[in-house]
XYZ file of C-alpha atoms in Angstrom:
76
model
C 6.166 -123.419 90.230
C 10.522 -123.714 89.236
C 12.111 -122.605 86.664
C 12.306 -124.651 83.018
C 15.802 -126.206 82.194
C 16.915 -124.530 79.359
C 19.842 -125.899 77.988
C 21.212 -123.511 76.109
C 20.482 -120.526 79.009
C 22.569 -123.217 81.188
C 25.975 -123.470 79.189
C 25.629 -119.073 78.593
C 24.957 -118.529 82.918
C 28.395 -121.646 82.661
C 30.563 -119.230 80.318
C 29.405 -116.354 82.825
C 31.011 -118.608 85.573
C 34.146 -119.286 84.500
C 34.492 -115.934 83.509
C 33.811 -114.368 86.699
C 36.270 -117.571 88.355
C 38.955 -116.538 86.326
C 38.992 -112.800 87.099
C 39.761 -113.697 90.605
C 37.917 -111.012 92.401
C 35.528 -112.213 94.111
C 35.499 -113.585 97.591
C 36.019 -117.054 98.890
C 32.541 -117.420 100.035
C 30.626 -116.103 96.845
C 33.728 -118.344 94.236
C 32.690 -121.354 96.316
C 28.941 -120.413 95.375
C 29.913 -119.609 91.943
C 31.669 -122.572 91.304
C 28.715 -124.778 93.085
C 26.696 -123.464 91.093
C 28.319 -123.781 88.007
C 28.845 -127.658 89.129
C 25.629 -128.426 88.886
C 24.762 -126.728 85.731
C 26.848 -129.018 83.959
C 25.486 -131.699 85.473
C 22.036 -130.962 84.602
C 23.996 -130.006 80.782
C 24.940 -133.769 80.334
C 22.612 -136.017 81.886
C 20.586 -133.335 78.883
C 23.032 -134.223 76.259
C 22.621 -138.161 77.295
C 18.811 -137.910 76.617
C 19.083 -136.382 73.341
C 22.235 -138.971 71.989
C 19.550 -141.848 73.495
C 16.783 -139.706 71.202
C 19.120 -139.741 68.138
C 19.837 -143.419 68.653
C 16.494 -144.539 68.460
C 15.632 -142.264 65.275
C 18.424 -143.955 63.865
C 17.002 -147.148 64.018
C 16.350 -149.916 60.719
C 13.661 -152.176 60.515
C 16.805 -154.672 60.845
C 17.069 -152.834 64.649
C 18.512 -150.187 66.445
C 21.929 -148.774 64.064
C 23.930 -146.353 65.440
C 26.588 -144.387 63.883
C 28.912 -141.622 65.080
C 28.120 -138.529 64.432
C 30.601 -137.182 61.473
C 30.745 -133.921 59.987
C 30.855 -134.512 56.067
C 33.968 -133.679 54.697
C 33.878 -130.988 51.663
């Protein structure tokens, strides 16, 4: 049984991978493996964000049809 994808956990792992790669003391094969893991996680996170965006767009549909507006932070 495979592990369930959790966006927040994936983001933490990506941050950890970046730190490890920035240190620059990992052997080449380990650095390549970390890079490969990171790019895979980035693809999964991107897909999860795309799905979330589609769900949000579905939630803002009006009786006149779908209405999409860019997300904006309210000004104070």
